[in-house]
Short mmCIF file of C-alpha atoms in Angstrom, two decimals:
data_model
loop_
_atom_site.label_atom_id
_atom_site.label_comp_id
_atom_site.label_asym_id
_atom_site.label_seq_id
_atom_site.Cartn_x
_atom_site.Cartn_y
_atom_site.Cartn_z
CA MET A 1 149.63 44.02 137.31
CA LYS A 2 148.72 44.95 133.75
CA VAL A 3 145.53 43.27 132.52
CA VAL A 4 144.31 43.61 128.93
CA TRP A 5 141.25 42.47 127.01
CA ARG A 6 141.83 40.97 123.58
CA ASP A 7 139.72 43.09 121.24
CA ILE A 8 137.42 40.74 119.31
CA ARG A 9 134.45 42.29 117.58
CA ALA A 10 132.01 39.54 118.53
CA ALA A 11 132.95 39.91 122.22
CA ARG A 12 132.34 43.61 122.69
CA ASN A 13 129.18 43.17 124.76
CA THR A 14 131.09 40.89 127.12
CA TYR A 15 133.92 43.41 127.32
CA ALA A 16 131.43 46.11 128.26
CA VAL A 17 130.09 43.97 131.11
CA LEU A 18 133.47 42.93 132.49
CA TYR A 19 135.12 46.33 132.02
CA ALA A 20 132.63 47.76 134.52
CA ALA A 21 132.96 44.82 136.93
CA CYS A 22 136.77 44.93 136.86
CA ARG A 23 136.90 48.68 137.32
CA LYS A 24 134.65 48.31 140.36
CA ALA A 25 137.18 45.79 141.75
CA GLY A 26 140.15 48.08 141.06
CA TYR A 27 141.39 46.62 137.77
CA GLN A 28 141.73 48.57 134.52
CA LEU A 29 140.77 46.33 131.60
CA ASP A 30 142.39 47.95 128.55
CA LEU A 31 141.72 46.83 124.99
CA SER A 32 144.56 45.22 123.05
CA VAL A 33 144.90 43.83 119.53
CA SER A 34 147.35 41.15 120.70
CA PRO A 35 148.41 39.41 123.93
CA ASP A 36 150.04 42.00 126.17
CA GLY A 37 150.91 42.74 129.76
CA ASP A 38 150.80 40.28 132.61
CA VAL A 39 147.33 38.90 131.83
CA THR A 40 145.35 38.78 128.59
CA CYS A 41 141.61 38.02 128.72
CA TYR A 42 139.59 36.51 125.88
CA SER A 43 135.89 35.83 125.30
CA LEU A 44 135.33 33.28 122.55
CA ASN A 45 132.34 31.77 120.82
CA SER A 46 132.35 28.42 119.08
CA ILE A 47 132.93 29.93 115.64
CA ASN A 48 135.91 32.17 116.33
CA GLU A 49 137.60 29.92 118.90
CA PRO A 50 139.77 28.00 116.38
CA GLN A 51 141.40 31.16 115.03
CA PHE A 52 142.60 32.25 118.50
CA ARG A 53 143.71 28.86 119.83
CA SER A 54 147.36 29.13 118.72
CA GLU A 55 147.63 32.75 119.82
CA ILE A 56 146.45 31.84 123.31
CA ARG A 57 148.71 28.80 123.53
CA ASP A 58 151.76 30.87 122.52
CA ALA A 59 150.93 34.04 124.49
CA PRO A 60 153.87 35.29 126.59
CA GLY A 61 151.81 36.09 129.69
CA ILE A 62 148.94 34.51 131.59
CA THR A 63 145.79 33.84 129.57
CA ILE A 64 142.18 33.80 130.78
CA VAL A 65 139.43 32.59 128.45
CA GLY A 66 135.68 32.86 128.94
CA GLY A 67 132.58 33.16 126.80
CA PRO A 68 130.05 30.72 125.34
CA HIS A 69 132.57 28.22 123.97
CA ALA A 70 134.69 28.16 127.11
CA SER A 71 131.58 27.64 129.23
CA ALA A 72 130.45 24.75 127.04
CA CYS A 73 133.89 23.07 126.73
CA PRO A 74 135.99 24.25 129.70
CA MET A 75 138.41 21.34 129.92
CA GLU A 76 139.05 21.43 126.17
CA VAL A 77 139.95 25.13 126.38
CA ALA A 78 142.05 24.49 129.51
CA GLU A 79 144.41 22.42 127.35
CA TYR A 80 145.80 25.64 125.84
CA ALA A 81 144.70 28.45 128.20
CA ASP A 82 145.95 29.01 131.74
CA TYR A 83 142.51 29.70 133.20
CA VAL A 84 138.96 29.20 131.90
CA ILE A 85 135.98 31.08 133.33
CA VAL A 86 132.76 29.07 133.16
CA GLY A 87 129.52 31.04 133.04
CA GLU A 88 129.15 34.66 134.06
CA GLY A 89 132.34 36.54 134.84
CA GLU A 90 131.43 39.67 136.83
CA LYS A 91 132.39 38.11 140.15
CA THR A 92 134.68 35.34 138.91
CA LEU A 93 137.11 37.42 136.84
CA PRO A 94 138.01 39.93 139.60
CA ARG A 95 138.39 37.05 142.09
CA LEU A 96 140.68 35.24 139.65
CA LEU A 97 142.74 38.39 139.06
CA ASP A 98 143.10 38.78 142.84
CA ALA A 99 144.29 35.17 143.11
CA ILE A 100 146.83 35.68 140.30
CA ARG A 101 148.12 38.94 141.79
CA LEU A 102 148.45 37.42 145.26
CA GLN A 103 149.81 34.13 143.86
CA SER A 104 147.17 32.21 145.80
CA PRO A 105 147.29 28.41 145.37
CA ASP A 106 143.59 28.01 146.19
CA PRO A 107 141.18 27.17 143.35
CA VAL A 108 138.80 29.94 142.34
CA PRO A 109 135.10 29.01 142.10
CA GLY A 110 133.84 29.15 138.53
CA VAL A 111 137.30 28.55 137.05
CA ALA A 112 138.75 25.54 135.22
CA THR A 113 142.43 24.76 134.68
CA SER A 114 144.24 21.75 133.31
CA ALA A 115 144.15 20.40 136.88
CA GLY A 116 140.35 20.46 137.13
CA TYR A 117 137.27 22.60 137.62
CA THR A 118 135.76 24.25 140.69
CA ALA A 119 132.04 25.02 140.40
CA PRO A 120 130.86 28.60 141.04
CA ASP A 121 129.60 29.44 144.51
CA HIS A 122 127.53 32.49 143.63
CA THR A 123 124.80 33.98 141.46
CA VAL A 124 125.38 37.34 139.79
CA LEU A 125 122.86 39.87 141.11
CA LEU A 126 122.54 42.40 138.31
CA ASP A 127 121.90 45.43 140.51
CA GLY A 128 125.34 44.93 142.02
CA TYR A 129 127.09 45.74 138.74
CA PRO A 130 126.91 48.63 136.26
CA CYS A 131 125.03 48.27 132.97
CA PHE A 132 126.75 48.04 129.58
CA LEU A 133 126.30 51.76 129.16
CA GLU A 134 129.83 53.17 129.40
CA VAL A 135 131.26 51.08 126.56
CA LYS A 136 128.34 50.02 124.36
CA GLY A 137 125.58 52.53 125.06
CA TYR A 138 123.04 49.75 125.80
CA LEU A 139 121.31 49.05 129.11
CA GLU A 140 121.25 45.39 130.07
CA ILE A 141 117.96 44.96 131.93
CA THR A 142 117.48 41.17 132.03
CA ARG A 143 119.50 37.97 131.95
CA GLY A 144 118.52 34.31 131.67
CA CYS A 145 115.86 32.51 129.63
CA PRO A 146 113.47 29.73 130.72
CA HIS A 147 112.72 28.45 127.22
CA ALA A 148 115.91 26.46 126.47
CA CYS A 149 115.67 26.41 122.67
CA ALA A 150 117.70 23.45 121.45
CA TYR A 151 120.14 25.51 119.34
CA CYS A 152 120.79 28.33 121.83
CA GLN A 153 123.60 28.73 124.37
CA THR A 154 121.93 31.54 126.36
CA PRO A 155 120.29 29.41 129.11
CA ARG A 156 123.48 27.36 129.39
CA LEU A 157 125.53 30.52 129.92
CA HIS A 158 123.13 32.64 131.99
CA GLY A 159 120.71 30.07 133.39
CA ARG A 160 117.00 29.47 132.92
CA ARG A 161 115.86 31.77 135.73
CA MET A 162 115.27 35.34 134.63
CA ARG A 163 117.03 38.07 136.62
CA HIS A 164 116.18 41.73 136.18
CA ARG A 165 117.83 45.01 137.05
CA SER A 166 115.58 47.26 139.12
CA VAL A 167 113.88 50.29 137.60
CA ASP A 168 115.87 52.60 139.89
CA VAL A 169 119.24 51.20 138.79
CA ILE A 170 118.27 51.30 135.11
CA ALA A 171 116.97 54.85 135.43
CA ARG A 172 120.19 56.09 137.05
CA ALA A 173 122.22 54.66 134.17
CA ALA A 174 119.79 56.03 131.59
CA GLU A 175 120.32 59.59 132.86
CA LEU A 176 123.58 59.64 130.89
CA VAL A 177 122.01 59.09 127.46
CA SER A 178 119.19 60.51 125.38
CA ASP A 179 118.28 57.19 123.73
CA ALA A 180 117.53 54.18 125.95
CA ARG A 181 118.30 50.91 124.17
CA PHE A 182 118.17 47.62 126.01
CA VAL A 183 119.85 44.21 126.10
CA THR A 184 117.47 41.41 127.07
CA PRO A 185 116.46 38.00 125.69
CA ASN A 186 112.79 39.09 125.68
CA ALA A 187 111.98 42.74 126.25
CA LEU A 188 108.34 42.04 127.09
CA ALA A 189 109.41 39.65 129.87
CA TYR A 190 110.95 42.41 132.00
CA GLY A 191 109.97 41.94 135.63
CA SER A 192 108.45 38.50 135.01
CA ASP A 193 109.46 34.86 135.35
CA GLY A 194 109.72 34.61 131.56
CA ARG A 195 106.58 32.49 131.33
CA THR A 196 103.79 34.90 132.30
CA PRO A 197 103.86 38.54 131.14
CA ARG A 198 103.96 41.37 133.68
CA LEU A 199 103.20 44.31 131.43
CA ASP A 200 102.60 46.47 134.50
CA ARG A 201 106.32 46.18 135.26
CA VAL A 202 107.30 46.86 131.66
CA GLU A 203 105.13 49.98 131.83
CA SER A 204 106.75 51.06 135.11
CA LEU A 205 110.14 50.95 133.41
CA MET A 206 109.06 52.71 130.24
CA LYS A 207 107.07 55.38 132.07
CA ARG A 208 110.02 56.14 134.35
CA LEU A 209 112.44 56.49 131.44
CA SER A 210 110.06 58.36 129.13
CA ALA A 211 110.58 61.58 131.07
CA MET A 212 114.26 61.70 130.07
CA ASN A 213 114.83 59.28 127.17
CA ARG A 214 113.70 58.23 123.76
CA ILE A 215 112.90 54.56 124.34
CA TRP A 216 113.74 51.78 121.87
CA LEU A 217 112.15 48.60 123.22
CA GLY A 218 111.36 45.59 121.08
CA THR A 219 114.15 46.25 118.57
CA PHE A 220 117.68 44.82 118.41
CA PRO A 221 119.21 44.06 120.86
CA SER A 222 115.95 43.82 122.85
CA GLU A 223 113.87 41.52 120.69
CA VAL A 224 110.65 39.87 121.87
CA ARG A 225 108.98 36.48 121.43
CA PRO A 226 106.05 36.17 118.99
CA ASP A 227 103.82 34.51 121.59
CA TRP A 228 104.27 37.57 123.86
CA ILE A 229 103.08 40.06 121.27
CA SER A 230 99.56 41.27 122.08
CA ASP A 231 97.34 44.30 121.59
CA GLU A 232 98.21 45.44 125.11
CA ALA A 233 101.95 45.03 124.59
CA LEU A 234 101.97 46.92 121.30
CA GLU A 235 99.79 49.69 122.72
CA LEU A 236 102.32 50.04 125.54
CA ILE A 237 105.30 50.22 123.19
CA GLY A 238 103.42 52.65 120.97
CA ARG A 239 102.59 54.89 123.93
CA TYR A 240 106.11 55.20 125.33
CA GLY A 241 108.45 53.99 122.58
CA ALA A 242 110.18 56.00 119.88
CA GLY A 243 110.36 53.33 117.19
CA ARG A 244 107.87 51.69 114.86
CA LYS A 245 109.67 48.36 114.42
CA ILE A 246 109.23 45.12 116.36
CA HIS A 247 111.97 42.50 116.15
CA PHE A 248 111.16 38.91 117.09
CA GLY A 249 112.42 35.41 116.42
CA VAL A 250 110.29 32.76 114.74
CA GLN A 251 113.12 30.55 113.34
CA SER A 252 110.96 28.17 111.29
CA GLY A 253 107.66 28.06 109.44
CA SER A 254 107.24 24.36 110.24
CA ASP A 255 105.46 23.37 113.46
CA ARG A 256 107.34 20.06 113.37
CA ILE A 257 110.68 21.88 113.46
CA LEU A 258 109.46 24.38 116.07
CA THR A 259 108.56 21.46 118.34
CA ALA A 260 111.87 19.70 117.66
CA ILE A 261 113.92 22.78 118.61
CA ASN A 262 111.75 23.46 121.69
CA ARG A 263 110.74 26.97 120.64
CA GLY A 264 107.60 26.94 122.77
CA HIS A 265 105.39 28.63 120.16
CA THR A 266 103.65 27.67 116.93
CA ARG A 267 103.52 29.02 113.40
CA GLU A 268 100.04 30.31 114.21
CA ASP A 269 101.51 32.35 117.08
CA ALA A 270 103.93 33.90 114.62
CA GLU A 271 101.22 34.69 112.09
CA GLU A 272 99.09 36.31 114.80
CA ALA A 273 102.08 38.39 115.91
CA LEU A 274 102.62 39.57 112.34
CA ASP A 275 98.98 40.57 112.00
CA LEU A 276 99.09 42.45 115.31
CA CYS A 277 102.24 44.34 114.33
CA ARG A 278 100.69 45.43 111.05
CA SER A 279 97.38 46.45 112.64
CA HIS A 280 99.22 48.63 115.16
CA GLY A 281 101.45 50.20 112.52
CA PHE A 282 104.70 48.42 113.42
CA LEU A 283 107.15 46.99 110.89
CA PRO A 284 107.93 43.37 111.85
CA ILE A 285 111.57 42.28 111.56
CA VAL A 286 111.75 38.52 111.98
CA ASP A 287 114.69 36.19 112.68
CA MET A 288 114.59 32.88 110.80
CA ILE A 289 116.99 29.92 110.69
CA VAL A 290 117.28 27.36 107.89
CA GLY A 291 119.22 24.11 107.72
CA PHE A 292 118.11 22.58 111.02
CA PRO A 293 119.03 18.88 111.41
CA GLY A 294 116.33 16.72 109.89
CA GLU A 295 114.72 19.64 108.07
CA THR A 296 112.85 18.20 105.07
CA GLU A 297 111.94 19.87 101.80
CA GLU A 298 108.40 20.15 103.15
CA ASP A 299 109.65 21.92 106.30
CA LEU A 300 111.82 24.25 104.24
CA GLY A 301 108.90 24.97 101.93
CA MET A 302 106.80 26.02 104.92
CA THR A 303 109.58 28.32 106.09
CA MET A 304 109.96 29.88 102.65
CA ASP A 305 106.19 30.37 102.48
CA LEU A 306 106.24 32.18 105.83
CA ILE A 307 109.20 34.31 104.75
CA ARG A 308 107.29 35.40 101.64
CA SER A 309 104.36 36.34 103.87
CA ILE A 310 106.56 38.32 106.25
CA ILE A 311 108.31 40.36 103.57
CA ARG A 312 105.07 41.66 102.10
CA HIS A 313 104.91 44.06 105.05
CA GLY A 314 108.16 43.43 106.93
CA LYS A 315 111.73 42.16 106.76
CA VAL A 316 113.54 38.91 107.56
CA HIS A 317 116.96 38.37 109.12
CA LEU A 318 118.03 34.90 107.98
CA HIS A 319 120.73 32.55 109.30
CA TYR A 320 121.97 29.08 108.47
CA PHE A 321 121.87 26.68 111.42
CA GLN A 322 125.14 26.25 113.31
CA PRO A 323 125.41 23.49 115.96
CA LEU A 324 126.88 24.96 119.15
CA PRO A 325 128.65 23.09 121.98
CA GLY A 326 126.67 22.73 125.17
CA THR A 327 123.30 22.73 123.40
CA PRO A 328 121.05 19.72 122.71
CA LEU A 329 121.87 20.06 119.00
CA ALA A 330 125.64 20.04 119.54
CA GLY A 331 127.34 17.60 117.20
CA THR A 332 124.46 17.43 114.74
CA GLU A 333 124.84 18.16 111.04
CA PRO A 334 123.08 21.09 109.34
CA THR A 335 120.83 20.17 106.44
CA PRO A 336 122.27 21.55 103.18
CA LEU A 337 120.15 24.05 101.28
CA PRO A 338 119.15 23.10 97.73
CA PRO A 339 120.70 25.40 95.10
CA HIS A 340 117.30 26.75 94.03
CA VAL A 341 116.61 27.82 97.63
CA GLU A 342 119.94 29.64 97.91
CA LYS A 343 119.16 31.35 94.62
CA ALA A 344 115.72 32.39 95.85
CA PHE A 345 117.17 33.85 99.04
CA GLY A 346 119.78 35.69 96.99
CA SER A 347 117.06 37.30 94.89
CA LEU A 348 115.18 38.38 98.02
CA ALA A 349 118.38 39.82 99.46
CA LEU A 350 118.94 41.90 96.32
CA SER A 351 115.45 43.32 96.76
CA GLY A 352 116.34 44.39 100.31
CA LYS A 353 113.69 42.18 101.92
CA ILE A 354 116.05 39.79 103.72
CA THR A 355 119.48 40.13 105.32
CA GLY A 356 121.77 37.64 107.02
CA TYR A 357 124.34 34.93 106.34
CA TRP A 358 122.49 31.81 105.24
CA MET A 359 125.27 30.86 102.79
CA GLU A 360 128.21 31.64 105.10
CA PRO A 361 127.29 30.42 108.58
CA ARG A 362 130.73 31.12 110.08
CA ARG A 363 130.27 34.85 109.54
CA ARG A 364 127.23 34.79 111.80
CA PHE A 365 129.43 35.02 114.89
CA LEU A 366 132.50 36.68 113.41
CA SER A 367 130.62 39.95 112.92
CA ILE A 368 127.82 41.94 114.48
CA PRO A 369 125.82 43.11 111.47
CA ARG A 370 123.05 44.91 113.31
CA ASP A 371 124.98 47.17 115.69
CA ASN A 372 124.07 50.25 113.68
CA GLU A 373 120.80 49.11 112.18
CA ASP A 374 118.31 51.91 111.66
CA ILE A 375 115.99 51.23 114.57
#
């Protein structure tokens, strides 16, 4: 049975995960630029889903769709796809491929079809599956996030309980590369419950890898939270890490908006994190979002004020809010940016102080602008 993966730039991390899981189960998941073979697999987000809908509906073979959008709207996607994987796919996709190959009539847990949905019966234990390494060159060390920010699909896709790969498993994978780069929702939360830092466990990981790798922790795609940045954390990264940049998300300069989107930190936390980065000689790179529902001119002014503060000694990666299915803000309307604000951001972009897609929100998920960022 020939199984292919539809090559979509925004889904390459997912391909890396499932390539390894399928190979372990005896399936070769080859890349394809169009539907091909007996089965074609897709991973779609809520921005690129419309452009692939007709292709999937008209595909000559069996189609399997997963990803953030499919997990948020499984029965909608099941109207045009043969099978929809809800949530994580490492165990579900190989089981579904087995069922297709054997022509089994039994429903597969974690899969939706036009006939209905069967809930998953398992939790993915990360140590049971290879890291991203072979395809992407990153090491996924943690999954899940307890914070449940109102705009984010991560806890809806991977759950709110943090799961970590063990140091031994990560170290074995890291033997194959000289640079260790990580995938995690919060690099400083490694080994913890995501609420209380365990820097001793972060140090155990970094110390183990430092004997064989240059370590890039705290930079894309292993950002941190501002309220987790401390003297101790930065001293640890400085001791073992190779980079002098720290990437973290703040999202808004308004405490009212931060509370509304359930960020779990304040503007003061962000300002303290910026001061700590500068005092330890790190360049802060900060994610911000504008256009949240209900964002007032006063809120936006606070965000612009914080952005100006950041770029005096750092950089900003800026996005325009996009409501995503399955999140508390699904179905809400972004607040339009006033022309003078767009013009101001354009001027800052020309100076090289900010990057991002605040004027073209759809491009946020149709590309991966930071894959090759100088970190």
